[in-house]
Coordinates of C-alpha atoms in Angstrom, one line a residue:
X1 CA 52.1 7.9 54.7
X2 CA 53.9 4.3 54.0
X3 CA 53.7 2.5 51.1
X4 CA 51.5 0.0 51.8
X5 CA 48.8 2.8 52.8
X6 CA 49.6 5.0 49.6
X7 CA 49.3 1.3 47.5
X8 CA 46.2 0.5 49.0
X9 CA 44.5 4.4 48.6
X10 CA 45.6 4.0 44.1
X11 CA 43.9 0.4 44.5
X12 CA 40.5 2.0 45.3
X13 CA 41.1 5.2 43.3
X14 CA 41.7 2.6 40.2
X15 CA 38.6 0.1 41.3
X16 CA 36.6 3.1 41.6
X17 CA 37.4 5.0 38.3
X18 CA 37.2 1.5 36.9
X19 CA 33.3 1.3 37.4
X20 CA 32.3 4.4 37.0
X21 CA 33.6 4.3 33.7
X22 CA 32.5 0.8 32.4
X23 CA 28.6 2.6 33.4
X24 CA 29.4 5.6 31.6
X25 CA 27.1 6.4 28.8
X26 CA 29.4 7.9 26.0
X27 CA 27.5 11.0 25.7
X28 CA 27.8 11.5 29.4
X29 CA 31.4 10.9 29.8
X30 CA 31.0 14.3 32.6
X31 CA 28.5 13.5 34.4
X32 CA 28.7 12.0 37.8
X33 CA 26.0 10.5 39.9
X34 CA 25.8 11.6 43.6
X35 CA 23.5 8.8 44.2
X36 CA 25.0 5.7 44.1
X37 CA 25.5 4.1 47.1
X38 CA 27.9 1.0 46.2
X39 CA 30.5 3.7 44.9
X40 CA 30.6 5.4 48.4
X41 CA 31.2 2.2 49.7
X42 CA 33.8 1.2 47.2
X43 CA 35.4 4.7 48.3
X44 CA 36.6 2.9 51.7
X45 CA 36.5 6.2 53.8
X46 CA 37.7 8.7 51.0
X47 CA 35.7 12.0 51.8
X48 CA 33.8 13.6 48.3
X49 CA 33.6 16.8 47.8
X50 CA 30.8 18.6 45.0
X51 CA 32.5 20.2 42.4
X52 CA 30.0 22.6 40.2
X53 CA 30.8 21.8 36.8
X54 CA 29.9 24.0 33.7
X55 CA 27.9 23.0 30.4
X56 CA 29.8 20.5 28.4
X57 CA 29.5 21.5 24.7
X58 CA 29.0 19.1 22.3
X59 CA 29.0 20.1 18.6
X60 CA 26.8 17.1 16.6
X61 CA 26.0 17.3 13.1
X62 CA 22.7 17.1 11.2
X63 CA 21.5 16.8 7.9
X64 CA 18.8 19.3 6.9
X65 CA 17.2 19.4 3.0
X66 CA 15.7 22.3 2.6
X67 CA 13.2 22.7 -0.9
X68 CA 11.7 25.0 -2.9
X69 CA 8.6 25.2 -5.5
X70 CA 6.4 27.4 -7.1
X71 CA 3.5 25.2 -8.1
X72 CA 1.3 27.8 -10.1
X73 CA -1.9 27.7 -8.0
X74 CA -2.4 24.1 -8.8
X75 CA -3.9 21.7 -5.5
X76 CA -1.8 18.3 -4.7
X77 CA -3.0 15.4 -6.3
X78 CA -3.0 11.8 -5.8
X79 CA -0.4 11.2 -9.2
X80 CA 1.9 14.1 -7.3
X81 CA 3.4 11.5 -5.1
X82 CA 5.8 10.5 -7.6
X83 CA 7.2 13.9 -8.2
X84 CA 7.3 14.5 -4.0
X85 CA 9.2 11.5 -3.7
X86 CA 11.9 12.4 -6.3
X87 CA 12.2 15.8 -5.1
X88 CA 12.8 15.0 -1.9
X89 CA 15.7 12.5 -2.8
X90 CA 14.5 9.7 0.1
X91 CA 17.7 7.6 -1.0
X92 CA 19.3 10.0 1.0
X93 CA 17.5 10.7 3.8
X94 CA 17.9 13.9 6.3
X95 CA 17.1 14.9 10.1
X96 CA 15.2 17.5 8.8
X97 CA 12.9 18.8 6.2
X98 CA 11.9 22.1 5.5
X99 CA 10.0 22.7 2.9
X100 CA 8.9 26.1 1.2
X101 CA 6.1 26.7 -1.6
X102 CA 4.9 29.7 -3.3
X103 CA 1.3 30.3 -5.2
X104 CA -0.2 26.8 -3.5
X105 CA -3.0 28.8 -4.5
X106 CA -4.2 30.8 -7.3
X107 CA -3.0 34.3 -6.9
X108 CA -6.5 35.9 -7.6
X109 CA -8.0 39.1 -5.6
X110 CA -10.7 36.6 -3.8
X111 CA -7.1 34.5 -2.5
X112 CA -4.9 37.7 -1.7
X113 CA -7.8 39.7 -0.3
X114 CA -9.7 37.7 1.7
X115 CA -9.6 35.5 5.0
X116 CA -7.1 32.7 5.0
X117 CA -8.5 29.1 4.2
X118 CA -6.1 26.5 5.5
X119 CA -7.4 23.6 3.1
X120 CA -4.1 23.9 0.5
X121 CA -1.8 23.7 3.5
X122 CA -3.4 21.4 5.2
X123 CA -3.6 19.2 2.3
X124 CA 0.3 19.8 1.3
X125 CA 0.7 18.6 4.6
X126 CA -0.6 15.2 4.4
X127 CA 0.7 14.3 1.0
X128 CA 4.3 15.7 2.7
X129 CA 4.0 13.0 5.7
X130 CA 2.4 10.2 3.8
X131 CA 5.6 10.7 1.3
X132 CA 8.3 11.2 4.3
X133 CA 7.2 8.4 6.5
X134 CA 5.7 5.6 3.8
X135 CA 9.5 5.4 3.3
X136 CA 9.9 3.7 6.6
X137 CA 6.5 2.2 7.4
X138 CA 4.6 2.8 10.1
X139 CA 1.8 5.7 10.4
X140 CA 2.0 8.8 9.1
X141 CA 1.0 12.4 11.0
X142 CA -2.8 13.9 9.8
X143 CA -2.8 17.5 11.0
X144 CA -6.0 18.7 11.8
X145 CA -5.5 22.4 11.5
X146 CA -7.7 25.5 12.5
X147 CA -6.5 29.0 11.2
X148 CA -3.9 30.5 13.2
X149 CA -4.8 33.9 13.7
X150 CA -1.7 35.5 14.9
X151 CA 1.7 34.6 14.7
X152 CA 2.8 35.1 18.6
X153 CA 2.6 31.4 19.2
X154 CA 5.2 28.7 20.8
X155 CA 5.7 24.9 20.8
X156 CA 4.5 22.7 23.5
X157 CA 5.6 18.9 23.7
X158 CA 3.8 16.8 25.2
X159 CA 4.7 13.6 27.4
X160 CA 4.9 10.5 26.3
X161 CA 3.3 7.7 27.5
X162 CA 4.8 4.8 27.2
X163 CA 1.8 3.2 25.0
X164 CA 0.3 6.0 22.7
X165 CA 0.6 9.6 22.7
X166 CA -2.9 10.8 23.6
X167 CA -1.3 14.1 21.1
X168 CA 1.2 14.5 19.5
X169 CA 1.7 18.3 20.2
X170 CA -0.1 21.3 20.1
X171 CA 0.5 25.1 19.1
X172 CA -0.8 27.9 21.3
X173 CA -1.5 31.4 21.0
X174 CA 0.7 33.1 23.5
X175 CA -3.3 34.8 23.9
X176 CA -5.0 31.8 24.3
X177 CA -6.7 32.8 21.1
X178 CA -6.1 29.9 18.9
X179 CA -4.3 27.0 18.8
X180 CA -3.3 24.2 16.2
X181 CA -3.5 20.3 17.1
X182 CA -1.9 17.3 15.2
X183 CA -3.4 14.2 16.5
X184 CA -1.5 10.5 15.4
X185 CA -2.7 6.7 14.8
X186 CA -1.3 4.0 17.1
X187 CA 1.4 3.7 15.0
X188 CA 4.3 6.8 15.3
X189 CA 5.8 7.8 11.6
X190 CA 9.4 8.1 11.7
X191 CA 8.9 12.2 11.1
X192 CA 7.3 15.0 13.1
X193 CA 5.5 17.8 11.7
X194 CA 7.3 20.6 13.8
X195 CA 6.0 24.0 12.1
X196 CA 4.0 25.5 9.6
X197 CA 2.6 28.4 8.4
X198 CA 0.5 29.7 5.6
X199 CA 0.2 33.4 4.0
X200 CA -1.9 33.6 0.9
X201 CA 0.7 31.2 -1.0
X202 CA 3.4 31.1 0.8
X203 CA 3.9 27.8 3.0
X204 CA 6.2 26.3 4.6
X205 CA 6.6 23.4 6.2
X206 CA 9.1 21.7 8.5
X207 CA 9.4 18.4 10.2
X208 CA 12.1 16.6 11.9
X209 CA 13.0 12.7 13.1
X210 CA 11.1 11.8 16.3
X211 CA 14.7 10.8 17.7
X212 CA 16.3 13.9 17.5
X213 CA 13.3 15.2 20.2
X214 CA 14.4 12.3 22.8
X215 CA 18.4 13.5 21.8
X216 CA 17.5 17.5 21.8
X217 CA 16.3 20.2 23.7
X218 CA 14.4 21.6 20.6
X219 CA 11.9 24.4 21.9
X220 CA 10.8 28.2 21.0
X221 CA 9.4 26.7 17.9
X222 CA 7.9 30.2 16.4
X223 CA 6.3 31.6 13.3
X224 CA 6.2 35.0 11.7
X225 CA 4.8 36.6 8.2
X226 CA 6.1 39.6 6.1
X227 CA 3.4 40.5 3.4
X228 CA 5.0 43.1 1.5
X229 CA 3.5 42.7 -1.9
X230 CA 0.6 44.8 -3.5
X231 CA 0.8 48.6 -2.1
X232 CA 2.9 47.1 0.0
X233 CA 1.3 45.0 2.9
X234 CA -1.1 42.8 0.9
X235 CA 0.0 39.1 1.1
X236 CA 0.8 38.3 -3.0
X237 CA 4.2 38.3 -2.1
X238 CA 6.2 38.3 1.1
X239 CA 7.6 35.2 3.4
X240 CA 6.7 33.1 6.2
X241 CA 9.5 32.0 8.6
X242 CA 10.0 29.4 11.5
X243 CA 12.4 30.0 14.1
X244 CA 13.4 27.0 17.0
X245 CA 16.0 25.9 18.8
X246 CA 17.8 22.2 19.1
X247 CA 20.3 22.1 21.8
X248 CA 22.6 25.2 22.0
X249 CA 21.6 26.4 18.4
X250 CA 19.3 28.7 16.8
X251 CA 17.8 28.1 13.6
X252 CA 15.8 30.1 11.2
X253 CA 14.1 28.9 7.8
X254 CA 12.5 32.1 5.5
X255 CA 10.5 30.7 2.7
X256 CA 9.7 34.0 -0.1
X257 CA 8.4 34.6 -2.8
X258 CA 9.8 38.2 -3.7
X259 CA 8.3 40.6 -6.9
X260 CA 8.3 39.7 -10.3
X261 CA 8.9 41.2 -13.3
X262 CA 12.4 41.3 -16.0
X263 CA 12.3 44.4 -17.1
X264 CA 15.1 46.8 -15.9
X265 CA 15.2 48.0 -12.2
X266 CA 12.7 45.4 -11.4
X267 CA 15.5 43.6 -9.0
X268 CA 15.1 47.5 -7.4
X269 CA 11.6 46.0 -6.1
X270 CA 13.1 42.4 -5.1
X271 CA 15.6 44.3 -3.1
X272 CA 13.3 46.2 -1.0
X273 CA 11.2 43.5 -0.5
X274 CA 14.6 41.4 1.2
X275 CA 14.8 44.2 3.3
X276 CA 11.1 44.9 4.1
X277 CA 11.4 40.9 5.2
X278 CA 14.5 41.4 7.6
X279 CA 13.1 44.8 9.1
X280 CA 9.6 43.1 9.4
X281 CA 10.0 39.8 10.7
X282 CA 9.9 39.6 14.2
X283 CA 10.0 36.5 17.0
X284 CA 8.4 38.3 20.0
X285 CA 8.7 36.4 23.9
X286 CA 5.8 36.6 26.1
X287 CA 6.8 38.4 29.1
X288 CA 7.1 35.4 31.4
X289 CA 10.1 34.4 29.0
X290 CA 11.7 37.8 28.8
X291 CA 15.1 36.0 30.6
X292 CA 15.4 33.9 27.8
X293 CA 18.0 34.7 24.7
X294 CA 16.0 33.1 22.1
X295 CA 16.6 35.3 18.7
X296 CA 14.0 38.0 17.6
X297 CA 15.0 38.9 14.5
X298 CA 16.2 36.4 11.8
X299 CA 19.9 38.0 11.5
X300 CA 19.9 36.7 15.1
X301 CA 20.2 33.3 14.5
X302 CA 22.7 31.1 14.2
X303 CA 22.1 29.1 11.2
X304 CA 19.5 30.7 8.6
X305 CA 18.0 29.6 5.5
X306 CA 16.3 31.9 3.1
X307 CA 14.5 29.7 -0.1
X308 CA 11.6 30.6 -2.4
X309 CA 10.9 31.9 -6.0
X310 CA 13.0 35.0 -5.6
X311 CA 12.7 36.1 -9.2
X312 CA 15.7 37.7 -9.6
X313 CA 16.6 37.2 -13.8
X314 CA 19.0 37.5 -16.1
X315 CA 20.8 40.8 -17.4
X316 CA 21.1 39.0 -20.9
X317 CA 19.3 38.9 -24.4
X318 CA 16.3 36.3 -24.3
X319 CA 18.0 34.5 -27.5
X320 CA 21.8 35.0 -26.3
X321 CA 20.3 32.9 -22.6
X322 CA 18.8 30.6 -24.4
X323 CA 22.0 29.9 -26.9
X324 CA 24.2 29.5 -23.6
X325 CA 21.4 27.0 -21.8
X326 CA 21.4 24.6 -25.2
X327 CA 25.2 24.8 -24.6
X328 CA 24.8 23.9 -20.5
X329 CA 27.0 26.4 -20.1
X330 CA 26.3 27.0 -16.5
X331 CA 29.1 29.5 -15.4
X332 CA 28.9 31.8 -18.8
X333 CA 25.0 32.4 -18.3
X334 CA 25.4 32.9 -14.4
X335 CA 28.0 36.1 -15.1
X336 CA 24.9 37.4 -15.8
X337 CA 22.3 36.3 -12.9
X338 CA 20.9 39.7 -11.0
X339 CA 21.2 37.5 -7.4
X340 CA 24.6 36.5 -8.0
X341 CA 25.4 40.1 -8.7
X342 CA 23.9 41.7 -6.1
X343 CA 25.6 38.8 -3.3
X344 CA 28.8 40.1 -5.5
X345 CA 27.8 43.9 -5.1
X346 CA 26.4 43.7 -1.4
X347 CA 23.1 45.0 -2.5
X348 CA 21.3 42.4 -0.4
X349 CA 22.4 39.6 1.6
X350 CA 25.9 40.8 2.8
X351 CA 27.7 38.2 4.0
X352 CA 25.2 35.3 2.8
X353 CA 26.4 32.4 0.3
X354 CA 24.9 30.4 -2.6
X355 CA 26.3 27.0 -3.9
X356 CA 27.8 26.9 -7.4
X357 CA 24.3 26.5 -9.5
X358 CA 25.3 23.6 -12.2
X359 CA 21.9 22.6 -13.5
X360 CA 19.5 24.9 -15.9
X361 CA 17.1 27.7 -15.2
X362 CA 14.0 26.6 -13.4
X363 CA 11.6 29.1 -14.7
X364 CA 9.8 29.4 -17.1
X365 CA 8.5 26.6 -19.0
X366 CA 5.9 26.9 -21.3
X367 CA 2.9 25.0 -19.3
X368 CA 2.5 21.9 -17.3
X369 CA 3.7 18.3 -18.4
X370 CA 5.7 20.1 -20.7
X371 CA 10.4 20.4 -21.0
X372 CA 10.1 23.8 -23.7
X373 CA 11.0 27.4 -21.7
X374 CA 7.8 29.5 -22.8
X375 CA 8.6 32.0 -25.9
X376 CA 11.4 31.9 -27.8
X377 CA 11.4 32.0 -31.5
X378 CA 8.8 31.1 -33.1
X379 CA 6.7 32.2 -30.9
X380 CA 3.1 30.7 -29.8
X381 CA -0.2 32.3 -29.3
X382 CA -0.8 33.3 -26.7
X383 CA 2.3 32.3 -24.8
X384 CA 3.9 34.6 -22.4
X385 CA 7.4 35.7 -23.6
X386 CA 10.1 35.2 -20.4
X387 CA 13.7 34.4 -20.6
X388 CA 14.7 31.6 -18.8
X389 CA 16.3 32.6 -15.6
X390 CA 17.1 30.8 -11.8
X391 CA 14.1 31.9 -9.8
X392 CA 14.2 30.3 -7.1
X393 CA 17.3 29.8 -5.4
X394 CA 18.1 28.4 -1.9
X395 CA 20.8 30.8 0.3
X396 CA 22.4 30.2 4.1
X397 CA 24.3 32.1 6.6
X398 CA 25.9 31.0 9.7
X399 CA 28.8 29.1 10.8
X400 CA 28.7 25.1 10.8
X401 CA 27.2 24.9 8.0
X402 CA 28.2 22.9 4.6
X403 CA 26.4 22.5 1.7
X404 CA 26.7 18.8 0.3
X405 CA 24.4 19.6 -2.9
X406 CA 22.4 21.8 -5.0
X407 CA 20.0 20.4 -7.5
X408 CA 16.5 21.1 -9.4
X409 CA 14.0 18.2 -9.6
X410 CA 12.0 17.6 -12.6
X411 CA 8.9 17.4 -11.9
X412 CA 6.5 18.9 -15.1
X413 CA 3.8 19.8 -12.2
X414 CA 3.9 23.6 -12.7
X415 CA 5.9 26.5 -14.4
X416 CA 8.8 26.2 -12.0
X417 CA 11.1 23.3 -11.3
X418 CA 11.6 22.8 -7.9
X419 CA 14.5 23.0 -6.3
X420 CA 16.6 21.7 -2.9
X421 CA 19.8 21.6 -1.2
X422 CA 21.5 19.2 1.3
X423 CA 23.0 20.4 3.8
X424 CA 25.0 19.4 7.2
X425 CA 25.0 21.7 10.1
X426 CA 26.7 21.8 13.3
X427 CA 24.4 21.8 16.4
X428 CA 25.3 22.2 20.1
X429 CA 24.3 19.9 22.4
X430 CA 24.4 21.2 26.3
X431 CA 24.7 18.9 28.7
X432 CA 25.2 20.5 32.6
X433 CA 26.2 18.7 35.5
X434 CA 25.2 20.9 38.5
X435 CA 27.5 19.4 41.1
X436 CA 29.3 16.3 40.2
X437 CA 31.0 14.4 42.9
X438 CA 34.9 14.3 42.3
X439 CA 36.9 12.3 45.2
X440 CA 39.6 13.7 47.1
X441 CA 41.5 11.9 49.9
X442 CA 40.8 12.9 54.0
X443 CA 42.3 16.3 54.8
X444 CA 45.2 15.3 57.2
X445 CA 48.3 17.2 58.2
X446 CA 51.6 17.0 56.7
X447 CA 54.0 15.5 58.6
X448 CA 57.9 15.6 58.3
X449 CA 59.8 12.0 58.6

């Protein structure tokens, strides 16, 4: 081959490189198009061959706040607002939110006994997406929720039109037995109400930014319940957990609230009750998606959260606890938190982390609207003797995932203080080219000169 030729074959190489690049979407540096005709032509009689290509992996981060809050049996009022807003730190805001409660209703035989009423939830709900998406105007989501009477259910997205969604998306019964729908205004909120899931009262709650469903593949969006409290299947105490996927990542969020109780061996029940939840909680497939890898279990995740009024106390004198909190001596009073021992001792949660707690215990304060831990010296009337200890507490396992911070709100709504953590996860985003057309000059024969 001359020069002239082999000059002439770079010149198209270069022109057609050249194009295909200035199209290129950045996120789609590796795919190539087998459909465009000007290209061929630019290619001047160079043959293409199809060359499959595997998945390009892309690892993008995400910010996900994850909260926590007993609210004593007390419904959502109007005044509330203020105290969502703070606690969910909007200055900051995050891809996702998931948010767990405990007791969002009165734990009374008549509750814990008898059939599930969905009116709490369903009114945490709205108050949630009013307080997410009045941040950044528009419409917010009003679920209108019918019980969900088993939790072998999966997400189904529906198309988008390019005017309105008709609905926004609905939950079915892999039975057909029930469903839950979510119908919007006009007007789209910036946040989606992904999951959530009600057991006596425990709720959680989990929505996401519409633009992370056009960037992600996010699908198996799945519930499950663990109600391991009195005799040991009533629904006073156990979790609710979601489980989904968003690109190449699992994710699963447990919201608890475990058994209370200070005295000693107490964290003996709490224990068993962590592993009741991990032995209990299942993510069953239907059959028709028994190829699929999707996690079962919530140790087969990826990335999990566990979060709730886990009542785990302090091994320490109510007075000596309550010298070290007027001192804010954080790191003295945790030496003696039962979680932070048993994550120390391997008791429960091998392998899982906590951040460094720097703010005081959440629980428990004397009543609402109030800033004094109940009991104490003097004591009150009637006033229920407790020593101030971290209840509830926010843990994660997983790789690609980094705590930015750990902090209690102040809200004087209930007993507890809420608490929440920020944190950034890695997710991977899949994109496959099939066959990708990759240009090779004719096949000739080598010839000697």
């Amino acid at each position: 081959m001359g020069n002239k030729e082999r000059k002439s074959r770079r010149k198209v190489f270069r022109l057609w490189f050249s194009k295909r690049r200035s199209r290129a979407d950045a996120s789609h540096l590796s795919e190539i198009s087998d459909d465009d005709g000007q290209d061929d032509e630019c290619m001047n009689g160079l043959s293409v061959r199809s060359v499959d290509r595997g998945p390009c992996i892309l690892n993008n981060e995400l910010r996900i706040f994850v909260g926590t809050w007993n609210v004593a049996g007390r419904s959502p009022v109007g005044s509330l607002a203020v105290d969502l807003d703070e606690w969910l730190n909007l200055k900051e805001a995050a891809d996702i939110y998931v948010l767990g409660f405990q007791e969002i209703v009165p734990l009374k035989p008549k509750t814990v006994i008898g059939a599930e009423d969905p009116t709490e939830a369903t009114n945490w709900n709205v108050l949630i997406g009013k307080t997410l998406n009045s941040k950044y105007g528009g419409a917010w989501l009003t679920p209108m929720v019918n019980p969900i009477t088993n939790d072998d259910y999966r997400y189904y997205q529906a198309a988008e039109s390019n005017t309105r969604l008709r609905s926004d998306y609905e939950i079915v019964s892999a039975r057909g037995q029930s469903r839950t729908e979510y119908k919007i205004s006009d007007c789209v909120g910036s946040y989606k109400l992904m999951a959530s899931k009600k057991m006596v009262g425990v709720f959680i709650s989990v929505w996401m930014r519409r633009t992370l469903l056009k960037k992600y593949c996010v699908s198996e969006v799945k519930v499950s319940s663990v109600a391991c409290g009195i005799m040991g299947y009533l629904g006073n105490k156990g979790s609710v957990s979601v489980s989904m996927s968003i690109g190449g990542t699992s994710f699963c969020f447990v919201a608890a609230h475990l058994a209370s109780g200070e005295k000693k061996g107490d964290e003996g029940k709490r224990n068993r009750q962590v592993t009741e939840i991990f032995r209990r909680t299942s993510f069953p497939r239907p059959s028709e998606d028994c190829h699929k890898n999707h996690p079962l279990s919530i140790l087969g995740h990826d990335q999990i959260f566990w979060f709730g009024d886990l009542n785990y106390r302090l091994y320490l004198e109510d007075n000596l606890a309550r010298e070290l909190i007027k001192k804010k001596n954080w790191s003295a009073l945790q030496e003696f938190d039962q979680l932070g021992k048993e994550l120390e001792d391997g008791g429960v949660f091998q392998g899982w982390q906590e951040g460094d707690i720097e703010f005081a215990p959440t629980y428990k304060y004397s009543s609402s609207n109030c800033n004094r831990y109940s009991g104490g010296l003097p004591s009150r009337a009637g006033e229920k003797q407790r020593t101030p200890a971290w209840c509830d507490r926010i843990l994660w396992h997983g790789k690609g995932v980094k705590q930015l911070s750990y902090f209690r709100s102040e809200s004087k709504f209930s007993d507890h203080r809420p608490v929440s953590a920020l944190f950034s996860v890695l997710v991977e985003d899949q994109k496959c080219a099939h066959s990708s057309l990759v240009p090779f000059p004719p096949f000739s024969p080598l010839h000697n000169s």
